[in-house]
CSV table of C-alpha atoms in Angstrom, one decimal:
chain,number,residue,atom,x,y,z
A,1405,MET,CA,37.4,-17.9,13.5
A,1406,ALA,CA,33.9,-16.6,13.2
A,1407,VAL,CA,31.2,-17.4,15.7
A,1408,VAL,CA,28.9,-20.2,14.5
A,1409,THR,CA,25.2,-19.9,15.2
A,1410,ARG,CA,23.8,-23.3,16.1
A,1411,GLY,CA,21.2,-24.6,13.7
A,1412,PHE,CA,21.4,-21.6,11.3
A,1413,VAL,CA,21.4,-22.7,7.7
A,1414,GLY,CA,20.2,-19.6,5.8
A,1415,ARG,CA,18.3,-19.2,2.5
A,1416,ARG,CA,21.4,-19.2,0.3
A,1417,ASP,CA,19.8,-17.4,-2.5
A,1418,PRO,CA,22.2,-17.9,-5.5
A,1419,THR,CA,21.7,-14.2,-6.5
A,1420,THR,CA,23.4,-13.2,-3.3
A,1421,ALA,CA,26.7,-14.1,-5.0
A,1422,GLN,CA,26.2,-11.0,-7.3
A,1423,LEU,CA,25.7,-8.7,-4.3
A,1424,PRO,CA,28.2,-6.7,-2.3
A,1425,PRO,CA,29.2,-8.2,1.1
A,1426,GLY,CA,26.4,-8.3,3.7
A,1427,GLN,CA,23.6,-7.4,1.3
A,1428,TYR,CA,20.4,-9.3,0.5
A,1429,LEU,CA,18.2,-9.1,-2.6
A,1430,THR,CA,14.8,-7.5,-2.5
A,1431,PRO,CA,12.2,-7.2,-5.2
A,1432,ASP,CA,10.6,-4.2,-3.4
A,1433,PHE,CA,11.8,-0.6,-3.2
A,1434,PRO,CA,11.9,0.2,0.5
A,1435,VAL,CA,11.7,3.8,1.5
A,1436,LEU,CA,14.1,5.3,4.1
A,1437,SER,CA,14.3,8.9,5.2
A,1438,ALA,CA,15.0,10.8,8.3
A,1439,GLY,CA,11.9,13.0,8.2
A,1440,PRO,CA,8.7,13.8,6.4
A,1441,THR,CA,8.6,13.7,2.6
A,1442,PRO,CA,8.9,17.2,1.3
A,1443,ARG,CA,6.5,18.1,-1.5
A,1444,ILE,CA,8.2,20.4,-4.1
A,1445,ALA,CA,6.1,21.8,-6.9
A,1446,VAL,CA,8.0,21.6,-10.2
A,1447,ASP,CA,7.3,25.3,-11.0
A,1448,GLN,CA,9.1,26.2,-7.7
A,1449,TRP,CA,11.9,23.6,-8.3
A,1450,ARG,CA,15.4,24.8,-9.0
A,1451,PHE,CA,18.8,23.0,-9.1
A,1452,THR,CA,22.0,24.9,-8.5
A,1453,ILE,CA,25.6,24.0,-8.8
A,1454,THR,CA,27.8,26.4,-6.8
A,1455,ALA,CA,31.5,26.4,-7.5
A,1456,GLU,CA,34.2,27.0,-4.8
A,1457,THR,CA,34.5,30.5,-6.3
A,1458,GLY,CA,30.9,31.2,-5.5
A,1459,SER,CA,29.9,31.3,-9.2
A,1460,GLN,CA,26.5,29.5,-9.8
A,1461,HIS,CA,24.8,27.6,-12.5
A,1462,GLY,CA,21.1,27.0,-12.1
A,1463,TRP,CA,18.4,25.1,-13.9
A,1464,THR,CA,14.6,25.4,-13.7
A,1465,TRP,CA,12.5,22.2,-14.1
A,1466,ARG,CA,11.9,23.1,-17.7
A,1467,GLU,CA,15.5,23.7,-18.3
A,1468,LEU,CA,16.5,20.4,-16.8
A,1469,LEU,CA,14.0,18.5,-18.9
A,1470,ASP,CA,15.3,20.2,-22.0
A,1471,LEU,CA,18.8,18.8,-21.5
A,1472,PRO,CA,19.8,15.6,-23.1
A,1473,SER,CA,18.8,12.7,-20.8
A,1474,GLU,CA,20.1,9.2,-20.3
A,1475,GLN,CA,18.2,6.0,-19.2
A,1476,PRO,CA,20.6,4.1,-16.9
A,1477,THR,CA,19.7,0.6,-15.7
A,1478,VAL,CA,21.6,0.1,-12.4
A,1479,ASP,CA,21.9,-2.0,-9.3
A,1480,ILE,CA,21.3,-0.1,-6.0
A,1481,HIS,CA,22.6,-1.0,-2.6
A,1482,CYS,CA,21.2,0.4,0.7
A,1483,VAL,CA,23.4,0.5,3.8
A,1484,THR,CA,20.5,-1.1,5.7
A,1485,LYS,CA,21.4,-4.2,3.7
A,1486,TRP,CA,18.9,-4.5,0.9
A,1487,SER,CA,20.0,-4.4,-2.7
A,1488,LYS,CA,17.8,-4.1,-5.8
A,1489,LEU,CA,19.1,-5.1,-9.2
A,1490,GLY,CA,18.4,-3.7,-12.6
A,1491,THR,CA,16.5,-0.5,-11.7
A,1492,HIS,CA,15.4,1.7,-14.6
A,1493,TRP,CA,15.9,5.5,-14.4
A,1494,GLN,CA,15.9,8.5,-16.6
A,1495,GLY,CA,17.8,11.7,-15.9
A,1496,VAL,CA,20.5,14.1,-16.8
A,1497,SER,CA,24.2,13.0,-16.4
A,1498,LEU,CA,26.2,15.1,-14.0
A,1499,ASP,CA,28.8,15.3,-16.8
A,1500,THR,CA,26.3,17.4,-18.8
A,1501,LEU,CA,25.4,19.6,-15.8
A,1502,LEU,CA,29.1,20.1,-14.8
A,1503,GLU,CA,30.2,20.8,-18.3
A,1504,PRO,CA,29.8,24.6,-18.1
A,1505,VAL,CA,31.2,24.8,-14.5
A,1506,GLN,CA,34.8,26.0,-14.0
A,1507,THR,CA,36.1,24.4,-10.9
A,1508,GLN,CA,39.3,23.1,-9.2
A,1509,ALA,CA,37.3,21.6,-6.3
A,1510,GLY,CA,37.9,18.0,-5.2
A,1511,TYR,CA,34.6,17.4,-3.3
A,1512,ALA,CA,30.9,17.9,-3.6
A,1513,LEU,CA,28.3,18.5,-0.8
A,1514,VAL,CA,24.9,17.6,-2.2
A,1515,ARG,CA,21.9,19.5,-0.6
A,1516,SER,CA,18.2,18.6,-0.6
A,1517,TYR,CA,14.9,20.3,-0.1
A,1518,GLY,CA,14.0,19.4,3.5
A,1519,GLY,CA,17.6,19.9,4.8
A,1520,TYR,CA,19.3,16.6,4.0
A,1521,SER,CA,22.9,16.6,2.7
A,1522,THR,CA,25.6,14.2,1.7
A,1523,ASN,CA,29.2,14.4,0.6
A,1524,LEU,CA,31.3,12.7,-2.0
A,1525,PRO,CA,34.4,13.3,-4.1
A,1526,LEU,CA,33.6,15.3,-7.2
A,1527,ALA,CA,35.3,12.6,-9.3
A,1528,ASP,CA,32.4,10.2,-8.3
A,1529,LEU,CA,29.9,12.6,-10.0
A,1530,ARG,CA,31.9,12.5,-13.3
A,1531,GLY,CA,32.6,9.9,-15.9
A,1532,GLY,CA,29.0,8.6,-16.5
A,1533,LYS,CA,28.5,7.5,-13.0
A,1534,ALA,CA,25.9,10.0,-11.7
A,1535,TRP,CA,22.7,11.6,-12.8
A,1536,ILE,CA,20.0,13.9,-11.6
A,1537,ALA,CA,17.1,11.4,-12.1
A,1538,TYR,CA,13.5,12.4,-12.5
A,1539,ARG,CA,11.8,9.3,-13.8
A,1540,TYR,CA,11.8,5.8,-12.3
A,1541,ASP,CA,10.6,2.6,-13.9
A,1542,GLY,CA,8.7,4.4,-16.7
A,1543,GLY,CA,6.9,7.0,-14.5
A,1544,ASP,CA,7.6,10.3,-12.7
A,1545,LEU,CA,9.8,9.8,-9.7
A,1546,PRO,CA,7.4,9.4,-6.7
A,1547,ALA,CA,8.0,11.9,-3.9
A,1548,GLU,CA,8.8,9.2,-1.3
A,1549,HIS,CA,11.6,8.0,-3.6
A,1550,GLY,CA,12.9,11.6,-4.0
A,1551,GLY,CA,10.8,13.2,-6.6
A,1552,PRO,CA,10.6,15.5,-8.4
A,1553,ALA,CA,14.3,14.7,-8.8
A,1554,ARG,CA,17.1,13.0,-6.9
A,1555,LEU,CA,20.8,12.4,-7.3
A,1556,LEU,CA,21.5,8.9,-8.6
A,1557,VAL,CA,25.0,7.7,-7.8
A,1558,PRO,CA,24.5,4.0,-7.7
A,1559,HIS,CA,28.1,2.8,-7.2
A,1560,LEU,CA,28.0,4.2,-3.6
A,1561,TYR,CA,25.5,3.2,-0.9
A,1562,PHE,CA,22.1,4.6,-1.7
A,1563,TRP,CA,22.1,7.3,1.1
A,1564,LYS,CA,24.5,9.2,-1.2
A,1565,SER,CA,21.8,9.3,-3.9
A,1566,ALA,CA,20.2,12.3,-2.2
A,1567,LYS,CA,16.4,12.5,-2.6
A,1568,TRP,CA,14.7,15.9,-3.3
A,1569,VAL,CA,18.1,17.3,-4.5
A,1570,SER,CA,18.3,21.1,-4.7
A,1571,GLY,CA,21.9,21.7,-5.4
A,1572,ILE,CA,25.6,20.8,-5.2
A,1573,GLU,CA,28.3,22.8,-3.6
A,1574,LEU,CA,31.7,22.2,-5.0
A,1575,ARG,CA,34.3,22.4,-2.2
A,1576,THR,CA,38.0,22.2,-1.7
A,1577,ASP,CA,37.4,20.4,1.6
A,1578,ASP,CA,35.3,17.2,2.2
A,1579,MET,CA,32.6,18.5,4.5
A,1580,PRO,CA,30.5,15.6,6.0
A,1581,GLY,CA,26.8,15.5,5.2
A,1582,PHE,CA,23.8,14.4,7.3
A,1583,TRP,CA,24.5,10.7,7.9
A,1584,GLU,CA,28.2,11.2,7.6
A,1585,THR,CA,28.2,13.3,10.8
A,1586,MET,CA,26.3,10.5,12.5
A,1587,GLY,CA,28.7,7.6,12.2
A,1588,TYR,CA,28.2,6.6,8.6
A,1589,HIS,CA,31.2,6.2,6.3
A,1590,SER,CA,32.5,9.3,4.4
A,1591,TYR,CA,32.7,7.5,1.1
A,1592,GLY,CA,30.4,4.4,1.3
A,1593,ASP,CA,31.6,1.9,-1.3
A,1594,PRO,CA,29.3,-1.1,-1.0
A,1595,TRP,CA,31.9,-3.5,-2.5
A,1596,ARG,CA,34.3,-2.6,0.3
A,1597,ASP,CA,31.6,-2.8,3.0
A,1598,GLN,CA,32.2,0.9,3.9
A,1599,ARG,CA,29.0,1.3,6.0
A,1600,TYR,CA,30.2,3.1,9.1
A,1601,ALA,CA,33.1,5.5,10.0
A,1602,GLY,CA,36.2,3.5,10.4
A,1603,ASP,CA,35.2,0.6,8.0
B,902,MET,CA,20.4,19.1,15.3
B,903,THR,CA,21.3,16.7,18.0
B,904,GLN,CA,24.2,14.5,17.0
B,905,THR,CA,25.4,11.3,18.5
B,906,ALA,CA,29.1,11.0,17.6
B,907,THR,CA,29.8,7.4,16.8
B,908,GLN,CA,33.0,8.1,14.8
B,909,ARG,CA,34.9,5.3,16.4
B,910,PRO,CA,34.9,2.1,14.3
B,911,VAL,CA,32.1,-0.3,15.0
B,912,HIS,CA,33.2,-3.8,14.8
B,913,TRP,CA,31.6,-7.2,15.1
B,914,ARG,CA,31.4,-8.5,18.6
B,915,PRO,CA,30.5,-12.1,19.7
B,916,ALA,CA,27.1,-12.2,21.4
B,917,ARG,CA,25.4,-14.9,23.4
B,918,VAL,CA,21.6,-15.3,23.8
B,919,ALA,CA,20.8,-14.8,27.5
B,920,GLU,CA,17.0,-15.1,27.2
B,921,VAL,CA,14.2,-15.5,24.8
B,922,ARG,CA,10.7,-14.1,25.5
B,923,GLU,CA,7.7,-14.8,23.3
B,924,GLU,CA,5.8,-11.5,22.7
B,925,THR,CA,3.1,-12.5,20.2
B,926,ALA,CA,2.4,-15.5,17.9
B,927,THR,CA,4.9,-14.1,15.4
B,928,THR,CA,7.2,-12.0,17.5
B,929,ARG,CA,9.8,-12.6,20.2
B,930,THR,CA,12.3,-10.7,22.1
B,931,ILE,CA,15.9,-12.0,22.2
B,932,ALA,CA,18.2,-10.7,24.9
B,933,PHE,CA,21.9,-10.8,24.0
B,934,ASP,CA,24.9,-10.4,26.2
B,935,VAL,CA,27.5,-8.6,24.2
B,936,PRO,CA,30.9,-8.4,26.0
B,937,GLY,CA,32.5,-5.1,25.3
B,938,TRP,CA,29.2,-3.5,24.1
B,939,PRO,CA,30.0,0.3,24.1
B,940,GLY,CA,26.4,1.3,25.2
B,941,HIS,CA,23.7,2.8,23.0
B,942,VAL,CA,21.1,5.6,22.9
B,943,ALA,CA,17.4,4.8,22.9
B,944,GLY,CA,16.2,4.5,19.3
B,945,GLN,CA,19.5,3.2,17.8
B,946,HIS,CA,19.8,-0.1,15.9
B,947,VAL,CA,22.3,-2.9,15.5
B,948,ASP,CA,23.5,-5.2,12.8
B,949,VAL,CA,23.1,-8.9,13.5
B,950,ARG,CA,25.3,-11.5,11.7
B,951,LEU,CA,24.6,-15.2,11.8
B,952,THR,CA,27.1,-17.8,10.5
B,953,ALA,CA,26.2,-21.3,9.5
B,954,GLU,CA,28.5,-24.2,10.3
B,955,ASP,CA,30.0,-24.2,6.8
B,956,GLY,CA,30.8,-20.4,7.0
B,957,TYR,CA,27.8,-19.1,5.1
B,958,GLN,CA,26.8,-15.7,6.6
B,959,ALA,CA,23.8,-13.4,6.5
B,960,GLU,CA,23.2,-10.0,8.1
B,961,ARG,CA,20.3,-7.8,8.9
B,962,SER,CA,19.6,-4.6,10.9
B,963,TYR,CA,17.3,-4.5,13.9
B,964,SER,CA,16.1,-1.8,16.2
B,965,ILE,CA,17.2,-2.1,19.8
B,966,ALA,CA,14.2,-2.5,22.2
B,967,SER,CA,16.0,-2.1,25.5
B,968,PRO,CA,17.5,1.0,27.1
B,969,PRO,CA,21.2,1.1,27.8
B,970,ASP,CA,22.0,-1.6,30.3
B,971,GLY,CA,25.6,-2.6,30.4
B,972,HIS,CA,26.4,-5.4,28.0
B,973,ARG,CA,22.7,-6.4,27.5
B,974,VAL,CA,21.0,-5.7,24.2
B,975,GLU,CA,17.4,-6.8,23.5
B,976,LEU,CA,15.9,-7.1,20.1
B,977,THR,CA,12.2,-7.7,19.4
B,978,ILE,CA,12.1,-9.6,16.1
B,979,GLN,CA,9.0,-10.1,14.0
B,980,ARG,CA,8.9,-13.1,11.8
B,981,VAL,CA,8.9,-11.9,8.2
B,982,PRO,CA,7.5,-14.4,5.6
B,983,ASP,CA,10.6,-16.1,4.1
B,984,GLY,CA,12.8,-13.9,6.3
B,985,GLU,CA,16.2,-15.4,6.3
B,986,LEU,CA,17.2,-14.3,9.8
B,987,SER,CA,13.9,-13.7,11.4
B,988,SER,CA,12.5,-17.2,10.6
B,989,TYR,CA,15.5,-18.7,12.3
B,990,MET,CA,15.5,-16.3,15.2
B,991,CYS,CA,11.8,-16.5,15.8
B,992,ALA,CA,11.7,-20.4,15.7
B,993,GLU,CA,15.1,-21.9,16.5
B,994,MET,CA,17.2,-19.5,18.5
B,995,ARG,CA,17.4,-20.2,22.2
B,996,ALA,CA,19.4,-19.2,25.3
B,997,GLY,CA,23.1,-20.1,24.9
B,998,ASP,CA,23.2,-19.7,21.2
B,999,GLU,CA,25.8,-17.4,19.7
B,1000,ALA,CA,25.8,-14.7,17.0
B,1001,GLU,CA,27.6,-11.5,16.2
B,1002,LEU,CA,26.4,-7.9,16.8
B,1003,ARG,CA,27.8,-4.7,15.4
B,1004,GLY,CA,26.7,-1.3,16.6
B,1005,PRO,CA,25.1,0.8,17.8
B,1006,VAL,CA,24.2,2.5,14.6
B,1007,GLY,CA,22.2,5.6,13.9
B,1008,GLY,CA,22.4,9.0,15.5
B,1009,TRP,CA,19.2,10.8,14.4
B,1010,PHE,CA,16.2,8.6,15.4
B,1011,VAL,CA,17.3,8.8,19.1
B,1012,TRP,CA,16.1,10.2,22.4
B,1013,HIS,CA,18.5,11.4,25.2
B,1014,PRO,CA,17.1,11.3,28.7
B,1015,GLU,CA,18.4,14.8,29.5
B,1016,GLU,CA,16.1,16.3,26.9
B,1017,SER,CA,12.9,17.9,28.4
B,1018,THR,CA,11.0,18.6,25.2
B,1019,PRO,CA,7.5,17.1,25.0
B,1020,VAL,CA,7.7,14.0,22.8
B,1021,LEU,CA,5.0,12.4,20.7
B,1022,LEU,CA,5.7,8.8,19.7
B,1023,VAL,CA,3.7,7.3,16.9
B,1024,ALA,CA,4.1,3.6,16.1
B,1025,GLY,CA,2.6,1.4,13.4
B,1026,GLY,CA,2.8,-2.3,14.1
B,1027,SER,CA,6.3,-3.5,14.9
B,1028,GLY,CA,7.5,0.1,14.5
B,1029,VAL,CA,6.9,0.4,18.2
B,1030,VAL,CA,10.2,-1.3,19.0
B,1031,PRO,CA,12.6,1.7,18.9
B,1032,LEU,CA,9.9,3.8,20.6
B,1033,MET,CA,9.7,1.3,23.4
B,1034,ALA,CA,13.4,1.7,23.9
B,1035,MET,CA,12.7,5.4,24.4
B,1036,LEU,CA,9.9,4.8,26.9
B,1037,ARG,CA,12.0,2.3,28.8
B,1038,GLU,CA,14.9,4.8,28.9
B,1039,ARG,CA,12.5,7.5,30.1
B,1040,ALA,CA,11.4,5.3,33.0
B,1041,ARG,CA,14.9,4.1,33.8
B,1042,ALA,CA,16.3,7.6,33.9
B,1043,GLY,CA,13.4,9.0,35.9
B,1044,SER,CA,12.7,11.6,33.2
B,1045,THR,CA,9.6,13.8,33.6
B,1046,ALA,CA,9.6,14.9,29.9
B,1047,PRO,CA,5.9,14.8,28.8
B,1048,PHE,CA,5.5,11.8,26.5
B,1049,SER,CA,2.6,10.4,24.6
B,1050,LEU,CA,2.5,7.2,22.6
B,1051,LEU,CA,0.0,6.5,19.9
B,1052,TYR,CA,0.3,2.9,18.9
B,1053,SER,CA,-1.6,1.7,15.9
B,1054,VAL,CA,-2.0,-2.0,15.7
B,1055,ARG,CA,-4.4,-4.4,13.9
B,1056,ASN,CA,-5.9,-6.1,17.0
B,1057,PRO,CA,-5.0,-6.9,20.6
B,1058,GLU,CA,-3.4,-10.2,19.8
B,1059,VAL,CA,-0.6,-8.5,17.8
B,1060,ALA,CA,0.0,-5.6,20.2
B,1061,LEU,CA,3.6,-5.7,21.6
B,1062,TYR,CA,4.5,-4.9,25.2
B,1063,ALA,CA,0.8,-4.4,26.1
B,1064,GLY,CA,1.2,-5.2,29.8
B,1065,GLU,CA,4.3,-3.2,30.2
B,1066,LEU,CA,2.9,-0.2,28.4
B,1067,ASP,CA,-0.2,-0.4,30.7
B,1068,ALA,CA,2.1,-0.4,33.8
B,1069,LEU,CA,4.2,2.5,32.6
B,1070,ALA,CA,1.2,4.6,31.8
B,1071,ARG,CA,-0.4,3.7,35.2
B,1072,ASP,CA,2.7,5.0,37.0
B,1073,GLY,CA,1.7,8.4,35.7
B,1074,GLY,CA,4.5,11.0,35.6
B,1075,GLY,CA,3.5,12.5,32.3
B,1076,LEU,CA,3.2,9.5,30.1
B,1077,ASP,CA,0.0,8.9,28.1
B,1078,VAL,CA,-0.4,5.7,26.1
B,1079,SER,CA,-3.2,5.1,23.5
B,1080,LEU,CA,-3.6,1.9,21.5
B,1081,LEU,CA,-5.4,2.5,18.2
B,1082,PHE,CA,-6.9,-0.7,16.9
B,1083,SER,CA,-7.3,-0.6,13.1
B,1084,ASP,CA,-9.2,-4.0,12.6
B,1085,ALA,CA,-10.5,-5.3,15.9
B,1086,ALA,CA,-10.6,-3.7,19.3
B,1087,PRO,CA,-11.2,-5.3,22.7
B,1088,GLU,CA,-14.7,-5.0,24.2
B,1089,GLY,CA,-15.3,-1.7,25.9
B,1090,THR,CA,-13.0,0.3,23.6
B,1091,THR,CA,-14.7,3.6,22.9
B,1092,ARG,CA,-12.6,4.6,19.9
B,1093,PRO,CA,-14.1,3.2,16.8
B,1094,VAL,CA,-11.7,0.8,15.0
B,1095,GLY,CA,-9.8,2.3,12.1
B,1096,ARG,CA,-6.6,3.9,11.0
B,1097,ILE,CA,-5.0,6.8,12.8
B,1098,ARG,CA,-6.8,10.0,12.3
B,1099,PRO,CA,-6.7,13.7,13.3
B,1100,ASP,CA,-8.7,13.2,16.5
B,1101,ASP,CA,-6.1,10.7,17.7
B,1102,LEU,CA,-3.5,13.4,17.7
B,1103,ALA,CA,-5.7,16.0,19.2
B,1104,GLY,CA,-6.4,13.7,22.1
B,1105,THR,CA,-2.8,13.3,23.3
B,1106,GLY,CA,-2.8,16.4,25.4
B,1107,LEU,CA,0.6,17.4,24.1
B,1108,PRO,CA,1.0,21.0,22.8
B,1109,ALA,CA,0.4,21.1,19.1
B,1110,GLY,CA,3.2,22.2,16.8
B,1111,SER,CA,6.6,23.5,17.4
B,1112,ALA,CA,6.8,23.0,21.1
B,1113,GLY,CA,7.3,19.3,20.7
B,1114,ARG,CA,9.2,16.6,18.8
B,1115,ALA,CA,7.6,13.6,17.1
B,1116,TYR,CA,9.1,10.2,16.4
B,1117,VAL,CA,7.2,8.1,13.9
B,1118,CYS,CA,8.1,4.5,13.1
B,1119,GLY,CA,6.2,2.0,11.0
B,1120,PRO,CA,5.5,0.9,7.5
B,1121,THR,CA,6.1,3.5,4.8
B,1122,ALA,CA,2.4,4.2,4.0
B,1123,PHE,CA,1.8,4.6,7.8
B,1124,VAL,CA,4.7,7.0,8.2
B,1125,GLU,CA,3.6,9.1,5.2
B,1126,ALA,CA,0.1,9.3,6.5
B,1127,VAL,CA,1.2,10.3,10.0
B,1128,ALA,CA,3.7,12.9,8.7
B,1129,GLY,CA,0.8,14.5,6.9
B,1130,LEU,CA,-1.4,14.5,10.0
B,1131,LEU,CA,1.4,16.0,12.1
B,1132,ALA,CA,1.9,18.8,9.5
B,1133,ASP,CA,-1.8,19.6,9.7
B,1134,HIS,CA,-1.5,19.5,13.5
B,1135,GLY,CA,1.2,22.2,13.4
B,1136,TYR,CA,4.4,20.2,13.6
B,1137,ASP,CA,7.3,21.7,11.7
B,1138,PRO,CA,8.9,19.0,9.5
B,1139,SER,CA,12.3,19.6,11.3
B,1140,ASN,CA,10.7,18.4,14.5
B,1141,VAL,CA,9.4,15.1,13.0
B,1142,ARG,CA,11.9,12.2,12.9
B,1143,THR,CA,10.9,9.1,10.9
B,1144,GLU,CA,12.1,5.6,10.6
B,1145,ARG,CA,10.3,3.3,8.1
B,1146,PHE,CA,9.9,-0.4,7.6
B,1147,GLY,CA,9.3,-1.5,4.1
B,1148,PRO,CA,7.5,-4.7,3.3
B,1149,THR,CA,10.8,-6.4,3.2
B,1150,GLY,CA,13.2,-7.3,5.9
B,1151,GLY,CA,14.1,-10.6,7.2
């Protein structure tokens, strides 16, 4: 039996029914990050996928933009409990980027300019579920939201969608990233309320 | 990178309101007793869940304002317009009421009292709450680490913890507190009103740059601006830890 809070009624926004457990809807796009926003010039930008064998595939900014892009419209869910529905992005599918990569790896460790990292199973980057996104809502992706480019993997809590992405290491082991070493869940499925280690 | 291992499961615990203190016209501190609370580190936050009589539930995350103190956890809650939890907690909630807490959460925006590194705290508005936990922990533990707080706030009426900050700074021991009024200052204030600017950092007396660590908490635009000032002041980005409050919450 849950504890009842005397006199609490709540807002009972009907849209809450569409949201994962414990989430609330926001029309805004809050910014969360552990440190200052890195500023990366696009002529210095590079994105590299490193396979478990050490072999690398890299893209410059120009090369990324020359790849076929998609325009996903997705719901996003932050572990701090806000959700935002129907966000519009443009970017390159990880299926496209992984296509030339030979790998038997089961896991990915995503790295960012500025030192951030996050881990997830490689399968979660495949199958039309993940993008390297460089435009948001019709404009260039602002730096505070991860520009010039971020990972977009919206079926997991949004900390997995690493801002300022610089590369992905494909690994045979599941090495925890930044928040995952500090008590946050290794996988982070919002529909299963996987916020913290042990959930 | 300092890590706080919180790899044990964090589950919901029943909590009872022990005390409510009004802080400003729109902000109050709610002290909870949480049996079984595992303890926390200054700067961490907690999830709060409220349940209506018919079972409807809503959750939010809040920074902890108090230092570790047994089963006691204090939250300072600002009333957010239309805030689902804050409007209840800032108006209705009183001693004896029950809720559930889950935590502590977060292992990065934290300060451990055994650290001796000089610390610069920069707060915008209600972003002072987790920084206050660090100042209280510093005092509780008798730390002599050099600390400086720059607290940007619109006017004296909305400044949180003003009396306590004054007392902590007057005790000396290497703590320097500066309130930076952006809209209206009390009479006798020498600093012209306005947003935080480079002179404010230069005036803290802390060593510039890599010798210190900075914690910045406030609205996004504030955090972005301060991060820029700190970079110009010589801070390495790896020594600047941030926590941001968007315009939402609740």
